[in-house]
Amino acid sequence: IYVSSTDRQEITKISPNGTTSVFIHDERLLWVDAMWVDTQQKLWMPAAQLNRGTPFNNGTSLVQKPLYVFTIDIGIGPSPIDHA
């Protein structure tokens, strides 16, 4: 399982045995949400910058374009029962 930390700009990996570790930390991972794993064994991480949107900044957008979707090879594809 991969979990994003919107406060720390990092992705945490939870292994099958329950241990956790920081998988990746990068300042560009701004409010990563809705991650997914594809059949080419890549984790997709959209950096939506929601924290820079108008609801969080008194009506002023601080979003910096372009917006990015990052990918990284994780060496395993989606669960065979994904979206079953």
mmCIF file with all atom_site columns, C-alpha atoms in Angstrom:
data_model
loop_
_atom_site.group_PDB
_atom_site.id
_atom_site.type_symbol
_atom_site.label_atom_id
_atom_site.label_alt_id
_atom_site.label_comp_id
_atom_site.label_asym_id
_atom_site.label_entity_id
_atom_site.label_seq_id
_atom_site.pdbx_PDB_ins_code
_atom_site.Cartn_x
_atom_site.Cartn_y
_atom_site.Cartn_z
_atom_site.occupancy
_atom_site.B_iso_or_equiv
_atom_site.pdbx_formal_charge
_atom_site.auth_seq_id
_atom_site.auth_comp_id
_atom_site.auth_asym_id
_atom_site.auth_atom_id
_atom_site.pdbx_PDB_model_num
ATOM 1  C CA . ILE A 1 1  ? 0.000   0.000  0.000   1.00 0.00 ? 1  ILE A CA 1
ATOM 2  C CA . TYR A 1 2  ? 1.253   3.474  -0.856  1.00 0.00 ? 2  TYR A CA 1
ATOM 3  C CA . VAL A 1 3  ? 0.031   6.456  1.166   1.00 0.00 ? 3  VAL A CA 1
ATOM 4  C CA . SER A 1 4  ? 0.684   10.116 0.440   1.00 0.00 ? 4  SER A CA 1
ATOM 5  C CA . SER A 1 5  ? 1.563   12.655 3.105   1.00 0.00 ? 5  SER A CA 1
ATOM 6  C CA . THR A 1 6  ? 0.345   16.023 1.932   1.00 0.00 ? 6  THR A CA 1
ATOM 7  C CA . ASP A 1 7  ? 2.214   17.784 4.752   1.00 0.00 ? 7  ASP A CA 1
ATOM 8  C CA . ARG A 1 8  ? 5.609   16.192 4.168   1.00 0.00 ? 8  ARG A CA 1
ATOM 9  C CA . GLN A 1 9  ? 5.578   15.813 0.352   1.00 0.00 ? 9  GLN A CA 1
ATOM 10 C CA . GLU A 1 10 ? 6.337   12.117 0.603   1.00 0.00 ? 10 GLU A CA 1
ATOM 11 C CA . ILE A 1 11 ? 4.913   8.714  -0.179  1.00 0.00 ? 11 ILE A CA 1
ATOM 12 C CA . THR A 1 12 ? 4.979   6.039  2.513   1.00 0.00 ? 12 THR A CA 1
ATOM 13 C CA . LYS A 1 13 ? 5.036   2.342  1.662   1.00 0.00 ? 13 LYS A CA 1
ATOM 14 C CA . ILE A 1 14 ? 3.221   -0.128 3.911   1.00 0.00 ? 14 ILE A CA 1
ATOM 15 C CA . SER A 1 15 ? 4.594   -3.630 3.337   1.00 0.00 ? 15 SER A CA 1
ATOM 16 C CA . PRO A 1 16 ? 2.513   -6.811 3.641   1.00 0.00 ? 16 PRO A CA 1
ATOM 17 C CA . ASN A 1 17 ? 4.076   -7.495 7.067   1.00 0.00 ? 17 ASN A CA 1
ATOM 18 C CA . GLY A 1 18 ? 2.867   -4.086 8.307   1.00 0.00 ? 18 GLY A CA 1
ATOM 19 C CA . THR A 1 19 ? 6.186   -2.247 8.351   1.00 0.00 ? 19 THR A CA 1
ATOM 20 C CA . THR A 1 20 ? 6.225   1.287  6.999   1.00 0.00 ? 20 THR A CA 1
ATOM 21 C CA . SER A 1 21 ? 8.986   3.194  5.268   1.00 0.00 ? 21 SER A CA 1
ATOM 22 C CA . VAL A 1 22 ? 9.351   6.425  3.344   1.00 0.00 ? 22 VAL A CA 1
ATOM 23 C CA . PHE A 1 23 ? 9.244   5.356  -0.291  1.00 0.00 ? 23 PHE A CA 1
ATOM 24 C CA . ILE A 1 24 ? 9.976   8.753  -1.802  1.00 0.00 ? 24 ILE A CA 1
ATOM 25 C CA . HIS A 1 25 ? 10.265  12.328 -0.586  1.00 0.00 ? 25 HIS A CA 1
ATOM 26 C CA . ASP A 1 26 ? 10.296  15.199 -3.028  1.00 0.00 ? 26 ASP A CA 1
ATOM 27 C CA . GLU A 1 27 ? 9.257   18.830 -2.639  1.00 0.00 ? 27 GLU A CA 1
ATOM 28 C CA . ARG A 1 28 ? 7.401   18.586 -5.975  1.00 0.00 ? 28 ARG A CA 1
ATOM 29 C CA . LEU A 1 29 ? 4.898   16.092 -4.507  1.00 0.00 ? 29 LEU A CA 1
ATOM 30 C CA . LEU A 1 30 ? 2.427   18.838 -3.616  1.00 0.00 ? 30 LEU A CA 1
ATOM 31 C CA . TRP A 1 31 ? -0.824  17.365 -2.290  1.00 0.00 ? 31 TRP A CA 1
ATOM 32 C CA . VAL A 1 32 ? -0.527  14.027 -4.105  1.00 0.00 ? 32 VAL A CA 1
ATOM 33 C CA . ASP A 1 33 ? -3.940  12.381 -4.201  1.00 0.00 ? 33 ASP A CA 1
ATOM 34 C CA . ALA A 1 34 ? -5.691  9.615  -6.152  1.00 0.00 ? 34 ALA A CA 1
ATOM 35 C CA . MET A 1 35 ? -2.568  7.530  -6.819  1.00 0.00 ? 35 MET A CA 1
ATOM 36 C CA . TRP A 1 36 ? -2.863  4.390  -8.904  1.00 0.00 ? 36 TRP A CA 1
ATOM 37 C CA . VAL A 1 37 ? -0.721  1.487  -10.135 1.00 0.00 ? 37 VAL A CA 1
ATOM 38 C CA . ASP A 1 38 ? -0.807  0.525  -13.808 1.00 0.00 ? 38 ASP A CA 1
ATOM 39 C CA . THR A 1 39 ? -0.119  -2.771 -15.572 1.00 0.00 ? 39 THR A CA 1
ATOM 40 C CA . GLN A 1 40 ? 3.390   -1.558 -16.482 1.00 0.00 ? 40 GLN A CA 1
ATOM 41 C CA . GLN A 1 41 ? 4.206   -1.596 -12.730 1.00 0.00 ? 41 GLN A CA 1
ATOM 42 C CA . LYS A 1 42 ? 4.306   2.165  -12.309 1.00 0.00 ? 42 LYS A CA 1
ATOM 43 C CA . LEU A 1 43 ? 2.872   4.178  -9.451  1.00 0.00 ? 43 LEU A CA 1
ATOM 44 C CA . TRP A 1 44 ? 1.171   7.315  -10.756 1.00 0.00 ? 44 TRP A CA 1
ATOM 45 C CA . MET A 1 45 ? 1.164   10.335 -8.425  1.00 0.00 ? 45 MET A CA 1
ATOM 46 C CA . PRO A 1 46 ? -0.828  13.432 -9.460  1.00 0.00 ? 46 PRO A CA 1
ATOM 47 C CA . ALA A 1 47 ? 0.487   16.515 -7.680  1.00 0.00 ? 47 ALA A CA 1
ATOM 48 C CA . ALA A 1 48 ? -2.763  18.476 -7.553  1.00 0.00 ? 48 ALA A CA 1
ATOM 49 C CA . GLN A 1 49 ? -1.565  21.422 -5.406  1.00 0.00 ? 49 GLN A CA 1
ATOM 50 C CA . LEU A 1 50 ? -4.955  21.589 -3.677  1.00 0.00 ? 50 LEU A CA 1
ATOM 51 C CA . ASN A 1 51 ? -3.278  23.283 -0.723  1.00 0.00 ? 51 ASN A CA 1
ATOM 52 C CA . ARG A 1 52 ? -2.522  26.206 -3.028  1.00 0.00 ? 52 ARG A CA 1
ATOM 53 C CA . GLY A 1 53 ? -6.127  26.561 -4.198  1.00 0.00 ? 53 GLY A CA 1
ATOM 54 C CA . THR A 1 54 ? -8.533  29.357 -3.373  1.00 0.00 ? 54 THR A CA 1
ATOM 55 C CA . PRO A 1 55 ? -10.311 27.565 -0.469  1.00 0.00 ? 55 PRO A CA 1
ATOM 56 C CA . PHE A 1 56 ? -7.041  27.431 1.467   1.00 0.00 ? 56 PHE A CA 1
ATOM 57 C CA . ASN A 1 57 ? -5.724  30.893 0.636   1.00 0.00 ? 57 ASN A CA 1
ATOM 58 C CA . ASN A 1 58 ? -8.511  33.396 1.326   1.00 0.00 ? 58 ASN A CA 1
ATOM 59 C CA . GLY A 1 59 ? -9.879  33.211 -2.221  1.00 0.00 ? 59 GLY A CA 1
ATOM 60 C CA . THR A 1 60 ? -6.512  33.597 -3.962  1.00 0.00 ? 60 THR A CA 1
ATOM 61 C CA . SER A 1 61 ? -5.090  30.800 -6.103  1.00 0.00 ? 61 SER A CA 1
ATOM 62 C CA . LEU A 1 62 ? -1.400  30.124 -5.513  1.00 0.00 ? 62 LEU A CA 1
ATOM 63 C CA . VAL A 1 63 ? -1.326  27.149 -7.905  1.00 0.00 ? 63 VAL A CA 1
ATOM 64 C CA . GLN A 1 64 ? 1.840   27.107 -9.983  1.00 0.00 ? 64 GLN A CA 1
ATOM 65 C CA . LYS A 1 65 ? 1.439   25.787 -13.505 1.00 0.00 ? 65 LYS A CA 1
ATOM 66 C CA . PRO A 1 66 ? 2.099   23.449 -15.103 1.00 0.00 ? 66 PRO A CA 1
ATOM 67 C CA . LEU A 1 67 ? 0.555   20.765 -12.926 1.00 0.00 ? 67 LEU A CA 1
ATOM 68 C CA . TYR A 1 68 ? 2.403   17.441 -12.857 1.00 0.00 ? 68 TYR A CA 1
ATOM 69 C CA . VAL A 1 69 ? 1.617   13.757 -12.657 1.00 0.00 ? 69 VAL A CA 1
ATOM 70 C CA . PHE A 1 70 ? 4.719   11.832 -11.617 1.00 0.00 ? 70 PHE A CA 1
ATOM 71 C CA . THR A 1 71 ? 5.397   8.134  -12.170 1.00 0.00 ? 71 THR A CA 1
ATOM 72 C CA . ILE A 1 72 ? 7.884   5.752  -10.603 1.00 0.00 ? 72 ILE A CA 1
ATOM 73 C CA . ASP A 1 73 ? 8.563   2.073  -11.252 1.00 0.00 ? 73 ASP A CA 1
ATOM 74 C CA . ILE A 1 74 ? 7.546   -0.024 -8.235  1.00 0.00 ? 74 ILE A CA 1
ATOM 75 C CA . GLY A 1 75 ? 8.214   -3.455 -9.741  1.00 0.00 ? 75 GLY A CA 1
ATOM 76 C CA . ILE A 1 76 ? 4.695   -4.807 -9.211  1.00 0.00 ? 76 ILE A CA 1
ATOM 77 C CA . GLY A 1 77 ? 1.407   -4.293 -10.977 1.00 0.00 ? 77 GLY A CA 1
ATOM 78 C CA . PRO A 1 78 ? -2.078  -3.751 -9.614  1.00 0.00 ? 78 PRO A CA 1
ATOM 79 C CA . SER A 1 79 ? -3.877  -6.377 -7.603  1.00 0.00 ? 79 SER A CA 1
ATOM 80 C CA . PRO A 1 80 ? -5.523  -9.041 -9.770  1.00 0.00 ? 80 PRO A CA 1
ATOM 81 C CA . ILE A 1 81 ? -8.822  -8.178 -8.066  1.00 0.00 ? 81 ILE A CA 1
ATOM 82 C CA . ASP A 1 82 ? -8.406  -4.427 -8.600  1.00 0.00 ? 82 ASP A CA 1
ATOM 83 C CA . HIS A 1 83 ? -11.704 -2.949 -9.786  1.00 0.00 ? 83 HIS A CA 1
ATOM 84 C CA . ALA A 1 84 ? -13.286 -6.402 -9.833  1.00 0.00 ? 84 ALA A CA 1
#
